[in-house]
CSV table of C-alpha atoms in Angstrom, one decimal:
chain,number,residue,atom,x,y,z
A,1,UNK,CA,14.4,10.9,0.0
A,2,UNK,CA,10.8,10.5,-1.0
A,3,UNK,CA,12.1,8.9,-4.2
A,4,UNK,CA,14.0,6.2,-2.5
A,5,UNK,CA,11.0,5.4,-0.2
A,6,UNK,CA,8.7,5.1,-3.2
A,7,UNK,CA,11.1,2.9,-5.1
A,8,UNK,CA,11.9,0.5,-2.3
A,9,UNK,CA,8.4,0.4,-0.6
A,10,UNK,CA,6.7,-0.3,-4.0
A,11,UNK,CA,9.1,-3.1,-5.1
A,12,UNK,CA,6.6,-5.8,-3.9
A,13,UNK,CA,5.7,-6.8,-7.4
A,14,UNK,CA,9.3,-7.0,-8.4
A,15,UNK,CA,10.1,-9.1,-5.4
A,16,UNK,CA,7.2,-11.4,-6.1
A,17,UNK,CA,8.4,-12.0,-9.7
A,18,UNK,CA,11.9,-12.7,-8.4
A,19,UNK,CA,10.5,-15.1,-5.9
A,20,UNK,CA,8.5,-16.9,-8.5
A,21,UNK,CA,11.6,-17.3,-10.7
A,22,UNK,CA,13.6,-18.6,-7.8
A,23,UNK,CA,11.1,-21.4,-7.0
A,24,UNK,CA,10.8,-22.3,-10.6
A,25,UNK,CA,7.3,-21.1,-11.3
A,26,UNK,CA,6.5,-20.1,-14.9
A,27,UNK,CA,6.4,-16.3,-15.6
A,28,UNK,CA,4.3,-15.0,-18.4
A,29,UNK,CA,6.1,-12.6,-20.8
A,30,UNK,CA,3.4,-9.9,-20.3
A,31,UNK,CA,3.6,-10.5,-16.5
A,32,UNK,CA,7.3,-9.9,-16.3
A,33,UNK,CA,7.4,-7.0,-18.7
A,34,UNK,CA,4.4,-5.4,-17.0
A,35,UNK,CA,6.0,-5.5,-13.6
A,36,UNK,CA,9.2,-3.9,-15.0
A,37,UNK,CA,7.2,-1.2,-16.9
A,38,UNK,CA,5.1,-0.4,-13.8
A,39,UNK,CA,8.1,-0.3,-11.5
A,40,UNK,CA,9.9,2.0,-14.0
A,41,UNK,CA,6.8,4.2,-13.9
A,42,UNK,CA,6.9,4.3,-10.1
A,43,UNK,CA,10.6,5.3,-10.3
A,44,UNK,CA,9.7,8.2,-12.6
A,45,UNK,CA,6.9,9.3,-10.2
A,46,UNK,CA,9.5,9.3,-7.4
A,47,UNK,CA,11.9,11.4,-9.4
A,48,UNK,CA,9.0,13.9,-10.0
A,49,UNK,CA,8.7,14.4,-6.2
A,50,UNK,CA,12.5,14.6,-5.5
A,51,UNK,CA,12.5,18.4,-5.5
A,52,UNK,CA,10.1,18.5,-2.5
A,53,UNK,CA,12.2,16.2,-0.3
A,54,UNK,CA,15.3,16.7,1.8
A,55,UNK,CA,17.9,14.0,1.2
A,56,UNK,CA,19.5,12.4,4.3
A,57,UNK,CA,23.2,11.6,4.4
A,58,UNK,CA,25.3,8.7,5.6
A,59,UNK,CA,23.9,6.2,8.0
A,60,UNK,CA,20.5,7.9,8.1
A,61,UNK,CA,20.0,7.4,4.4
A,62,UNK,CA,21.0,3.8,4.6
A,63,UNK,CA,18.7,3.2,7.5
A,64,UNK,CA,15.8,4.8,5.7
A,65,UNK,CA,16.5,2.7,2.6
A,66,UNK,CA,16.5,-0.5,4.7
A,67,UNK,CA,13.3,0.5,6.4
A,68,UNK,CA,11.6,1.1,3.0
A,69,UNK,CA,12.9,-2.1,1.6
A,70,UNK,CA,11.8,-4.1,4.7
A,71,UNK,CA,8.3,-2.7,4.3
A,72,UNK,CA,8.2,-4.1,0.8
A,73,UNK,CA,9.4,-7.5,2.1
A,74,UNK,CA,6.8,-7.5,4.8
A,75,UNK,CA,4.2,-6.5,2.2
A,76,UNK,CA,5.2,-9.5,0.1
A,77,UNK,CA,4.9,-11.7,3.2
A,78,UNK,CA,1.5,-10.3,4.0
A,79,UNK,CA,0.1,-10.8,0.4
A,80,UNK,CA,1.5,-14.3,0.3
A,81,UNK,CA,0.0,-15.2,3.7
A,82,UNK,CA,-3.3,-13.5,3.0
A,83,UNK,CA,-3.6,-15.4,-0.4
A,84,UNK,CA,-3.0,-18.7,1.4
A,85,UNK,CA,-5.5,-18.2,4.2
A,86,UNK,CA,-8.1,-16.3,2.2
A,87,UNK,CA,-9.9,-19.5,1.2
A,88,UNK,CA,-10.0,-20.7,4.8
A,89,UNK,CA,-11.9,-17.8,6.4
A,90,UNK,CA,-14.3,-15.1,5.4
A,91,UNK,CA,-13.0,-11.7,4.4
A,92,UNK,CA,-14.8,-10.0,7.4
A,93,UNK,CA,-13.0,-12.3,9.9
A,94,UNK,CA,-9.7,-11.9,8.2
A,95,UNK,CA,-9.8,-8.1,8.1
A,96,UNK,CA,-11.0,-8.1,11.8
A,97,UNK,CA,-7.9,-10.1,12.8
A,98,UNK,CA,-5.6,-7.9,10.7
A,99,UNK,CA,-6.9,-4.6,12.0
A,100,UNK,CA,-7.0,-5.9,15.6
A,101,UNK,CA,-3.3,-6.9,15.7
A,102,UNK,CA,-2.4,-3.9,13.5
A,103,UNK,CA,-3.9,-1.6,16.1
A,104,UNK,CA,-1.7,-3.0,18.8
A,105,UNK,CA,1.3,-2.6,16.6
A,106,UNK,CA,0.5,1.1,16.1
A,107,UNK,CA,-0.1,1.6,19.8
A,108,UNK,CA,3.3,0.0,20.5
A,109,UNK,CA,5.0,2.3,18.1
A,110,UNK,CA,3.3,5.3,19.7
A,111,UNK,CA,4.4,4.1,23.2
A,112,UNK,CA,8.0,3.7,22.1
A,113,UNK,CA,8.4,6.4,19.5
A,114,UNK,CA,6.7,9.5,21.1
A,115,UNK,CA,8.4,11.9,23.5
A,116,UNK,CA,5.7,11.8,26.1
A,117,UNK,CA,4.7,8.1,25.7
A,118,UNK,CA,1.3,6.6,25.4
A,119,UNK,CA,-1.6,8.0,27.4
A,120,UNK,CA,-5.0,6.4,28.1
A,121,UNK,CA,-7.1,9.4,27.2
A,122,UNK,CA,-8.4,11.3,24.1
A,123,UNK,CA,-5.2,13.3,23.6
A,124,UNK,CA,-5.1,13.9,19.8
A,125,UNK,CA,-1.3,13.3,19.6
A,126,UNK,CA,-0.5,10.3,21.9
A,127,UNK,CA,-3.8,9.2,23.5
A,128,UNK,CA,-5.2,5.7,22.9
A,129,UNK,CA,-8.5,7.3,22.1
A,130,UNK,CA,-7.1,10.3,20.3
A,131,UNK,CA,-8.9,9.3,17.1
A,132,UNK,CA,-12.2,10.3,18.7
A,133,UNK,CA,-11.0,13.8,19.4
A,134,UNK,CA,-12.5,16.7,17.4
A,135,UNK,CA,-9.1,18.4,17.2
A,136,UNK,CA,-8.5,19.2,13.5
A,137,UNK,CA,-11.3,16.9,12.6
A,138,UNK,CA,-9.6,13.7,13.9
A,139,UNK,CA,-12.9,11.9,14.4
A,140,UNK,CA,-13.9,12.5,10.7
A,141,UNK,CA,-10.5,11.3,9.6
A,142,UNK,CA,-11.0,8.2,11.7
A,143,UNK,CA,-14.4,7.5,10.1
A,144,UNK,CA,-12.9,8.1,6.6
A,145,UNK,CA,-10.0,5.6,7.3
A,146,UNK,CA,-12.4,3.0,8.8
A,147,UNK,CA,-15.1,3.2,6.1
A,148,UNK,CA,-13.4,4.2,2.9
A,149,UNK,CA,-9.8,2.9,3.4
A,150,UNK,CA,-10.4,-0.2,5.4
A,151,UNK,CA,-14.0,-1.4,4.7
A,152,UNK,CA,-13.9,-0.6,1.0
A,153,UNK,CA,-10.2,-0.5,0.1
A,154,UNK,CA,-8.5,-3.1,2.2
A,155,UNK,CA,-11.5,-5.5,2.2
A,156,UNK,CA,-11.7,-5.1,-1.6
A,157,UNK,CA,-8.1,-6.1,-2.0
A,158,UNK,CA,-8.5,-9.2,0.2
A,159,UNK,CA,-11.7,-10.1,-1.5
A,160,UNK,CA,-10.0,-9.9,-4.9
A,161,UNK,CA,-7.3,-12.4,-3.8
A,162,UNK,CA,-9.9,-15.1,-4.5
A,163,UNK,CA,-9.7,-14.3,-8.2
A,164,UNK,CA,-6.3,-12.7,-8.9
A,165,UNK,CA,-2.7,-13.6,-8.4
A,166,UNK,CA,-0.7,-11.7,-5.7
A,167,UNK,CA,1.5,-10.1,-8.5
A,168,UNK,CA,-1.5,-8.5,-10.1
A,169,UNK,CA,-2.6,-7.0,-6.7
A,170,UNK,CA,0.9,-5.8,-6.0
A,171,UNK,CA,1.2,-4.1,-9.4
A,172,UNK,CA,-2.3,-2.6,-9.1
A,173,UNK,CA,-1.3,-0.9,-5.8
A,174,UNK,CA,1.3,1.1,-7.7
A,175,UNK,CA,-1.6,3.3,-8.9
A,176,UNK,CA,-2.2,4.5,-5.4
A,177,UNK,CA,0.2,7.5,-5.6
A,178,UNK,CA,-1.7,8.8,-8.7
A,179,UNK,CA,-5.1,8.4,-7.0
A,180,UNK,CA,-3.7,10.0,-3.9
A,181,UNK,CA,-2.5,13.0,-5.9
A,182,UNK,CA,-5.9,13.4,-7.6
A,183,UNK,CA,-7.7,13.2,-4.3
A,184,UNK,CA,-5.3,15.7,-2.7
A,185,UNK,CA,-5.7,18.1,-5.6
A,186,UNK,CA,-9.5,17.9,-5.4
A,187,UNK,CA,-9.5,18.8,-1.7
A,188,UNK,CA,-6.8,21.5,-2.3
A,189,UNK,CA,-4.3,19.6,-0.2
A,190,UNK,CA,-1.8,19.0,-2.9
A,191,UNK,CA,-0.6,19.6,-6.4
A,192,UNK,CA,-1.0,17.5,-9.6
A,193,UNK,CA,2.1,15.5,-10.8
A,194,UNK,CA,4.6,17.2,-13.1
A,195,UNK,CA,5.3,16.1,-16.7
A,196,UNK,CA,7.7,13.3,-15.4
A,197,UNK,CA,5.1,12.2,-12.9
A,198,UNK,CA,2.4,11.9,-15.6
A,199,UNK,CA,4.7,9.8,-17.8
A,200,UNK,CA,5.5,7.6,-14.8
A,201,UNK,CA,1.8,7.2,-14.0
A,202,UNK,CA,1.0,6.2,-17.6
A,203,UNK,CA,3.7,3.6,-17.4
A,204,UNK,CA,2.3,2.3,-14.2
A,205,UNK,CA,-1.2,2.0,-15.7
A,206,UNK,CA,0.2,0.3,-18.9
A,207,UNK,CA,2.3,-2.1,-16.8
A,208,UNK,CA,-0.7,-3.0,-14.6
A,209,UNK,CA,-2.8,-3.8,-17.7
A,210,UNK,CA,0.0,-5.9,-19.1
A,211,UNK,CA,0.2,-7.9,-15.9
A,212,UNK,CA,-3.6,-8.4,-15.8
A,213,UNK,CA,-3.9,-9.4,-19.4
A,214,UNK,CA,-2.6,-13.0,-19.1
A,215,UNK,CA,-5.2,-13.8,-16.4
A,216,UNK,CA,-8.1,-12.8,-18.7
A,217,UNK,CA,-7.8,-16.0,-20.6
A,218,UNK,CA,-7.7,-18.4,-17.6
A,219,UNK,CA,-11.4,-18.9,-17.2
A,220,UNK,CA,-14.3,-17.1,-15.7
A,221,UNK,CA,-13.0,-17.2,-12.2
A,222,UNK,CA,-10.1,-15.0,-13.1
A,223,UNK,CA,-12.3,-12.3,-14.6
A,224,UNK,CA,-14.5,-11.3,-11.6
């Protein structure tokens, strides 16, 4: 279900806290409690969307859960690696490398996962240059993803790694579903969350603030 996907895929902050505890790193009380509160909020948000999803049964459900959990593990690995190499290269070079190799990963998925395979044309469904097609405004979607999501969003996250711990960044990303719902509602492409979803979103925000709070007293470099 959508609920399981949200819970597992957004468990990065929880995995990071568990990892810090396993290696003996100190965990601030606000940090640990904030992660639990934010993660609980994400679970409530997922329950709010349960009615719009179709549950899978048996091996399909287990496979889906494992995929969602593996995405969280890979997300933790990415945040840890990005934090480590961030000081060794500029944010522009880092993002260029990430997007370059990520593009080939997407192309490989299309080549293996689509019925007709990958085509070296502007086919909007399985063409290498399909993003430049005007079909259903694909070109404008591509520009939005490149400028807003990647240049502003992803580069902003990587840039912030210089000042914030990876746990803070992982918890902050839990607010993405709320922002996505608001954007979808503004463009008449979705509905606002229900009562349970709003409660969950409030918990996510409060948990994020609790995680950020300990870093505010660590000096000026933590407050940029």
